[in-house]
RNA sequence: GGCCGAUUAGCUCAGUUGGUUAGAGCGCGCGCCUCACAUGCGCGAGGUCGCUGGUUCGAAUCCAGCAUCGGCCACCA
């Protein structure tokens, strides 16, 4: 490396991120640094991205999620792994379809007006228009994905994977079609899985209805029209006589015929201990009905309106019908009483419409056997969930898993590969499209439903790598190394991937699962569009720089705790980037005459040995923290090292050699220490702050073409130097003690103090003497070392680790003024003491005030006494 | 109802397996435009670690109970 010199004026004293970010990302991408190579002999390391909604845009959660992944993948890539970060996007069935439906609505059209084929074409068009946004934004974030491998859940290849898995599950009898009670959203007109139903507490009326000889309570009187039974607990003596009877109950619209059954599901202590059984509109009732052979009567339709079976209420909205029926029952004297009641109602996760339990024919995956394997994999440690606490949640959900309804009444998605024979209705599931019945040659009709979005995302770790084909990527990178995701999709996604991965590949889809927390606003509120408190990551990146934004998220990403993001935080880390920038500016502008070889030959002085030792410790800490996914600790370790040690101490010390041209050997040695420390630090920091580190690194003497592919720092044992650390601790302690006195005594920073240092057992004279000039400069004090010294008059005392330091005050501070100040403070303290004592002495206070108030007052007095004593002591030395 | 988490400085949070004087950022006070950086430098104030009890030589840390807040799950109509 040739000697170089940079004029400090040539580099801005502010780090300006925009230009740097724009310059480096395209270079990295063009040079192919993001690409993994399945033929490489390096150890593979892979991450699949949680696919964002293809038509979405980057929100703060993506910011955190992808920054963490980028930190890991960049670190591993630098550390010599064959690293693949597999990117892609999700078609997000219902979400995307709703957006396009809204666009149509703006044109005054409904999707039915276009027809299915045309509608789907419109969605594809929308996908093509908006699909690039989130990818561009991820690039803006610095994400080092292998973009040449970008996948989409509805790509030809991934669709083939979906169909293949569907067929295999069908052949294995793990997919079935059944009439079952489902969560139905009357607005979206589709079935929802249990996970897609949000619960919300609502106030309701608990209506006690007279049912012939019995009385029972319900919050849903309108479903009375669909009652086909009554149920009581088998052991409930009160109602035993009715069990088995069929009752004709006079009701609002003629009589209702119900059979009384005994079922364990009934809680005899709740309400009257009798429940009405409406198998058509309640999941519990549906189960009871199945157990006892009660018929299903559907009185509410898929549109949320009462059906023809509801008699005179037919066509009425379900909630209006509820009111009307209560009115009618009141009129007929069928209501015993009404009580207020608060309970959870199910809402559609997309549109918040109250979900209607309805019986309909849907496709299901019997996930129970798959869940068993998924549980085993975690128990056996083949999948490690971090933080550990989430494993219990995972087990609990897997243990209680129910069949997964996978059909959705949408047009956007993977259409179910099943055909019905027009002749006998037989079902034919096929890898290829059918035009006629394989059994009888009759015409066939394809099932119109599409699959739940999570079906295709569940295949993501292997479908993106080429499955069902046996590709080099699949062989090299499956199972993946790490999955980084948020806790809110553990069940939706992580659990499904675990089940599908084990079922299809016979191997876990990932080894480690890191679950990160939620990013909230500065007040701790969940960000939401309706609250208007959404922080736009792009704005933050523009305002403070991408590196600062990334570093903020990482620094705040403590395990198991939500992140409160505020501008002040990002600003703080923007300042950190600026600090680093200026440290680099100092180094770069003092490299004239630099000779790397000569620098290496030189003998490092104490400070150089110290900073090198601290650097090794930092490298070790960062590696350990990243290994354990303690991102915040890793970031904190670097921050502390760069600012608190390298800048605050080493750069100040280095200036001594840099600015003094009388010792060229020392200068070159120090230049070398500076370059080497800074260069290593940049590599250590690169995964967190990719842009600024590359920019500075390129300007520094370095080896290689980019920091992105430079080696990640390793701890060099022989550079760990406990002796240097001990000795520097003494020097720093003395400096701090003198600065402390300067601060307390309000001595101007420009004034040079004179200090006598009396070494103690921990700090031999030789050590202090050897570093006297260092101390002198850092503390701005003329230092005399004297083991026999005793404290002179008019001096301030500092004590550190057995060393005594006497700082002369004569001529430096106005002793008279200082005396006055001390006297004034002593007086104030004494006044406070006197006041406090008087208060305590007053009987009405001492006897009547609460004990803690009295204690507090006593404490205050004691504090003031201690302060006074300290001031008096100071005064004696100043006097 | 079940499970989980949180409670530490004015604010937001760190604090690995129990171990000297409990840390950081922001904010606050004092002094500084010291030739890398005022997005900065030096110094300082500020904490009964939610409460009660227990284990221990020793507890912010482990155990039990309580209080407050938050989250997830759940078919009590």
PDB file of C-alpha atoms in Angstrom, chain A residues 495-622:
ATOM      1  CA  UNK A 495     -45.465 -24.308  12.636  1.00  0.00           C
ATOM      2  CA  UNK A 496     -46.679 -25.080   9.108  1.00  0.00           C
ATOM      3  CA  UNK A 497     -43.148 -25.012   7.716  1.00  0.00           C
ATOM      4  CA  UNK A 498     -42.015 -27.353  10.452  1.00  0.00           C
ATOM      5  CA  UNK A 499     -44.825 -29.770   9.630  1.00  0.00           C
ATOM      6  CA  UNK A 500     -44.506 -29.600   5.842  1.00  0.00           C
ATOM      7  CA  UNK A 501     -40.722 -29.667   5.897  1.00  0.00           C
ATOM      8  CA  UNK A 502     -40.654 -32.837   7.920  1.00  0.00           C
ATOM      9  CA  UNK A 503     -43.440 -34.407   5.888  1.00  0.00           C
ATOM     10  CA  UNK A 504     -42.020 -33.636   2.473  1.00  0.00           C
ATOM     11  CA  UNK A 505     -38.260 -33.512   3.018  1.00  0.00           C
ATOM     12  CA  UNK A 506     -38.036 -35.807   6.058  1.00  0.00           C
ATOM     13  CA  UNK A 507     -35.747 -33.173   7.515  1.00  0.00           C
ATOM     14  CA  UNK A 508     -36.368 -30.022   9.537  1.00  0.00           C
ATOM     15  CA  UNK A 509     -36.668 -26.893   7.406  1.00  0.00           C
ATOM     16  CA  UNK A 510     -34.371 -24.871   9.686  1.00  0.00           C
ATOM     17  CA  UNK A 511     -32.115 -25.423  12.666  1.00  0.00           C
ATOM     18  CA  UNK A 512     -32.532 -22.166  14.561  1.00  0.00           C
ATOM     19  CA  UNK A 513     -35.628 -20.031  14.770  1.00  0.00           C
ATOM     20  CA  UNK A 514     -35.039 -16.574  16.148  1.00  0.00           C
ATOM     21  CA  UNK A 515     -38.252 -14.919  17.249  1.00  0.00           C
ATOM     22  CA  UNK A 516     -37.998 -11.173  17.549  1.00  0.00           C
ATOM     23  CA  UNK A 517     -40.319  -8.748  19.227  1.00  0.00           C
ATOM     24  CA  UNK A 518     -42.658  -6.082  17.982  1.00  0.00           C
ATOM     25  CA  UNK A 519     -41.578  -2.569  17.081  1.00  0.00           C
ATOM     26  CA  UNK A 520     -43.784  -0.059  18.845  1.00  0.00           C
ATOM     27  CA  UNK A 521     -43.920   3.707  18.763  1.00  0.00           C
ATOM     28  CA  UNK A 522     -42.185   5.946  21.306  1.00  0.00           C
ATOM     29  CA  UNK A 523     -45.175   5.656  23.651  1.00  0.00           C
ATOM     30  CA  UNK A 524     -45.164   1.888  23.520  1.00  0.00           C
ATOM     31  CA  UNK A 525     -48.291   1.736  21.369  1.00  0.00           C
ATOM     32  CA  UNK A 526     -48.595  -0.840  18.678  1.00  0.00           C
ATOM     33  CA  UNK A 527     -48.233   0.904  15.345  1.00  0.00           C
ATOM     34  CA  UNK A 528     -51.388   0.908  13.291  1.00  0.00           C
ATOM     35  CA  UNK A 529     -52.721   2.826  10.354  1.00  0.00           C
ATOM     36  CA  UNK A 530     -55.917   3.661  12.199  1.00  0.00           C
ATOM     37  CA  UNK A 531     -53.984   5.184  15.113  1.00  0.00           C
ATOM     38  CA  UNK A 532     -51.839   7.120  12.682  1.00  0.00           C
ATOM     39  CA  UNK A 533     -48.704   6.372  14.653  1.00  0.00           C
ATOM     40  CA  UNK A 534     -46.973   4.381  11.951  1.00  0.00           C
ATOM     41  CA  UNK A 535     -43.300   5.190  11.624  1.00  0.00           C
ATOM     42  CA  UNK A 536     -42.111   4.932   8.049  1.00  0.00           C
ATOM     43  CA  UNK A 537     -38.731   3.211   7.875  1.00  0.00           C
ATOM     44  CA  UNK A 538     -37.923   4.966   4.620  1.00  0.00           C
ATOM     45  CA  UNK A 539     -38.346   8.339   6.226  1.00  0.00           C
ATOM     46  CA  UNK A 540     -36.016   7.368   9.023  1.00  0.00           C
ATOM     47  CA  UNK A 541     -33.460   6.059   6.554  1.00  0.00           C
ATOM     48  CA  UNK A 542     -33.635   9.269   4.585  1.00  0.00           C
ATOM     49  CA  UNK A 543     -33.395  11.447   7.647  1.00  0.00           C
ATOM     50  CA  UNK A 544     -30.673   9.636   9.561  1.00  0.00           C
ATOM     51  CA  UNK A 545     -29.136   7.189   7.121  1.00  0.00           C
ATOM     52  CA  UNK A 546     -29.707   3.506   6.660  1.00  0.00           C
ATOM     53  CA  UNK A 547     -26.792   2.500   8.852  1.00  0.00           C
ATOM     54  CA  UNK A 548     -28.099   4.527  11.774  1.00  0.00           C
ATOM     55  CA  UNK A 549     -31.572   3.074  11.273  1.00  0.00           C
ATOM     56  CA  UNK A 550     -30.272  -0.467  11.158  1.00  0.00           C
ATOM     57  CA  UNK A 551     -28.009   0.011  14.124  1.00  0.00           C
ATOM     58  CA  UNK A 552     -30.861   1.432  16.184  1.00  0.00           C
ATOM     59  CA  UNK A 553     -33.038  -1.601  15.576  1.00  0.00           C
ATOM     60  CA  UNK A 554     -30.226  -4.006  16.357  1.00  0.00           C
ATOM     61  CA  UNK A 555     -29.142  -2.107  19.459  1.00  0.00           C
ATOM     62  CA  UNK A 556     -32.694  -2.219  20.797  1.00  0.00           C
ATOM     63  CA  UNK A 557     -33.380  -5.825  19.845  1.00  0.00           C
ATOM     64  CA  UNK A 558     -33.105  -7.389  23.289  1.00  0.00           C
ATOM     65  CA  UNK A 559     -34.624 -10.841  23.450  1.00  0.00           C
ATOM     66  CA  UNK A 560     -38.219 -11.076  24.511  1.00  0.00           C
ATOM     67  CA  UNK A 561     -38.821  -7.385  24.733  1.00  0.00           C
ATOM     68  CA  UNK A 562     -40.690  -5.096  22.406  1.00  0.00           C
ATOM     69  CA  UNK A 563     -38.814  -2.196  20.862  1.00  0.00           C
ATOM     70  CA  UNK A 564     -39.910   1.349  21.443  1.00  0.00           C
ATOM     71  CA  UNK A 565     -38.663   3.291  18.514  1.00  0.00           C
ATOM     72  CA  UNK A 566     -38.223   7.028  18.708  1.00  0.00           C
ATOM     73  CA  UNK A 567     -36.483   9.592  16.551  1.00  0.00           C
ATOM     74  CA  UNK A 568     -34.139  10.437  19.429  1.00  0.00           C
ATOM     75  CA  UNK A 569     -32.827   6.903  19.433  1.00  0.00           C
ATOM     76  CA  UNK A 570     -32.086   6.905  15.747  1.00  0.00           C
ATOM     77  CA  UNK A 571     -30.518  10.305  16.106  1.00  0.00           C
ATOM     78  CA  UNK A 572     -28.228   8.935  18.785  1.00  0.00           C
ATOM     79  CA  UNK A 573     -26.957   6.220  16.477  1.00  0.00           C
ATOM     80  CA  UNK A 574     -26.710   8.678  13.610  1.00  0.00           C
ATOM     81  CA  UNK A 575     -24.306  10.510  15.898  1.00  0.00           C
ATOM     82  CA  UNK A 576     -22.437   7.274  16.354  1.00  0.00           C
ATOM     83  CA  UNK A 577     -22.020   6.930  12.604  1.00  0.00           C
ATOM     84  CA  UNK A 578     -20.784  10.488  12.516  1.00  0.00           C
ATOM     85  CA  UNK A 579     -18.361   9.780  15.326  1.00  0.00           C
ATOM     86  CA  UNK A 580     -16.913   6.874  13.423  1.00  0.00           C
ATOM     87  CA  UNK A 581     -16.702   9.016  10.323  1.00  0.00           C
ATOM     88  CA  UNK A 582     -14.706  11.667  12.116  1.00  0.00           C
ATOM     89  CA  UNK A 583     -12.440   9.155  13.769  1.00  0.00           C
ATOM     90  CA  UNK A 584     -11.672   7.915  10.280  1.00  0.00           C
ATOM     91  CA  UNK A 585     -11.114  11.466   9.133  1.00  0.00           C
ATOM     92  CA  UNK A 586      -8.484  11.921  11.831  1.00  0.00           C
ATOM     93  CA  UNK A 587      -6.713   8.753  10.862  1.00  0.00           C
ATOM     94  CA  UNK A 588      -6.893   9.389   7.131  1.00  0.00           C
ATOM     95  CA  UNK A 589      -5.569  12.883   7.393  1.00  0.00           C
ATOM     96  CA  UNK A 590      -2.478  11.721   9.261  1.00  0.00           C
ATOM     97  CA  UNK A 591      -1.248   8.974   7.009  1.00  0.00           C
ATOM     98  CA  UNK A 592       1.508  10.851   5.213  1.00  0.00           C
ATOM     99  CA  UNK A 593       4.661   8.812   5.347  1.00  0.00           C
ATOM    100  CA  UNK A 594       2.735   5.722   6.357  1.00  0.00           C
ATOM    101  CA  UNK A 595       4.571   2.511   5.713  1.00  0.00           C
ATOM    102  CA  UNK A 596       2.658  -0.603   6.612  1.00  0.00           C
ATOM    103  CA  UNK A 597       5.695  -2.870   6.672  1.00  0.00           C
ATOM    104  CA  UNK A 598       7.686  -0.485   8.847  1.00  0.00           C
ATOM    105  CA  UNK A 599       4.661  -0.012  11.065  1.00  0.00           C
ATOM    106  CA  UNK A 600       4.377  -3.718  11.649  1.00  0.00           C
ATOM    107  CA  UNK A 601       8.065  -3.961  12.570  1.00  0.00           C
ATOM    108  CA  UNK A 602       7.778  -1.221  15.175  1.00  0.00           C
ATOM    109  CA  UNK A 603       7.339  -2.104  18.802  1.00  0.00           C
ATOM    110  CA  UNK A 604       3.851  -1.131  19.990  1.00  0.00           C
ATOM    111  CA  UNK A 605       3.718   1.102  23.023  1.00  0.00           C
ATOM    112  CA  UNK A 606       1.470   0.628  26.006  1.00  0.00           C
ATOM    113  CA  UNK A 607      -1.527   2.399  24.501  1.00  0.00           C
ATOM    114  CA  UNK A 608      -1.258   0.479  21.246  1.00  0.00           C
ATOM    115  CA  UNK A 609      -1.011  -2.809  23.102  1.00  0.00           C
ATOM    116  CA  UNK A 610      -3.994  -1.761  25.188  1.00  0.00           C
ATOM    117  CA  UNK A 611      -6.273  -0.788  22.310  1.00  0.00           C
ATOM    118  CA  UNK A 612      -5.344  -3.959  20.490  1.00  0.00           C
ATOM    119  CA  UNK A 613      -6.190  -6.009  23.539  1.00  0.00           C
ATOM    120  CA  UNK A 614      -9.505  -4.212  23.928  1.00  0.00           C
ATOM    121  CA  UNK A 615     -10.223  -4.846  20.266  1.00  0.00           C
ATOM    122  CA  UNK A 616      -9.644  -8.556  20.746  1.00  0.00           C
ATOM    123  CA  UNK A 617     -12.018  -8.557  23.699  1.00  0.00           C
ATOM    124  CA  UNK A 618     -14.620  -6.762  21.613  1.00  0.00           C
ATOM    125  CA  UNK A 619     -14.257  -9.208  18.746  1.00  0.00           C
ATOM    126  CA  UNK A 620     -14.752 -12.072  21.156  1.00  0.00           C
ATOM    127  CA  UNK A 621     -17.794 -10.448  22.701  1.00  0.00           C
ATOM    128  CA  UNK A 622     -19.435  -9.635  19.374  1.00  0.00           C
TER     129      UNK A 622
END
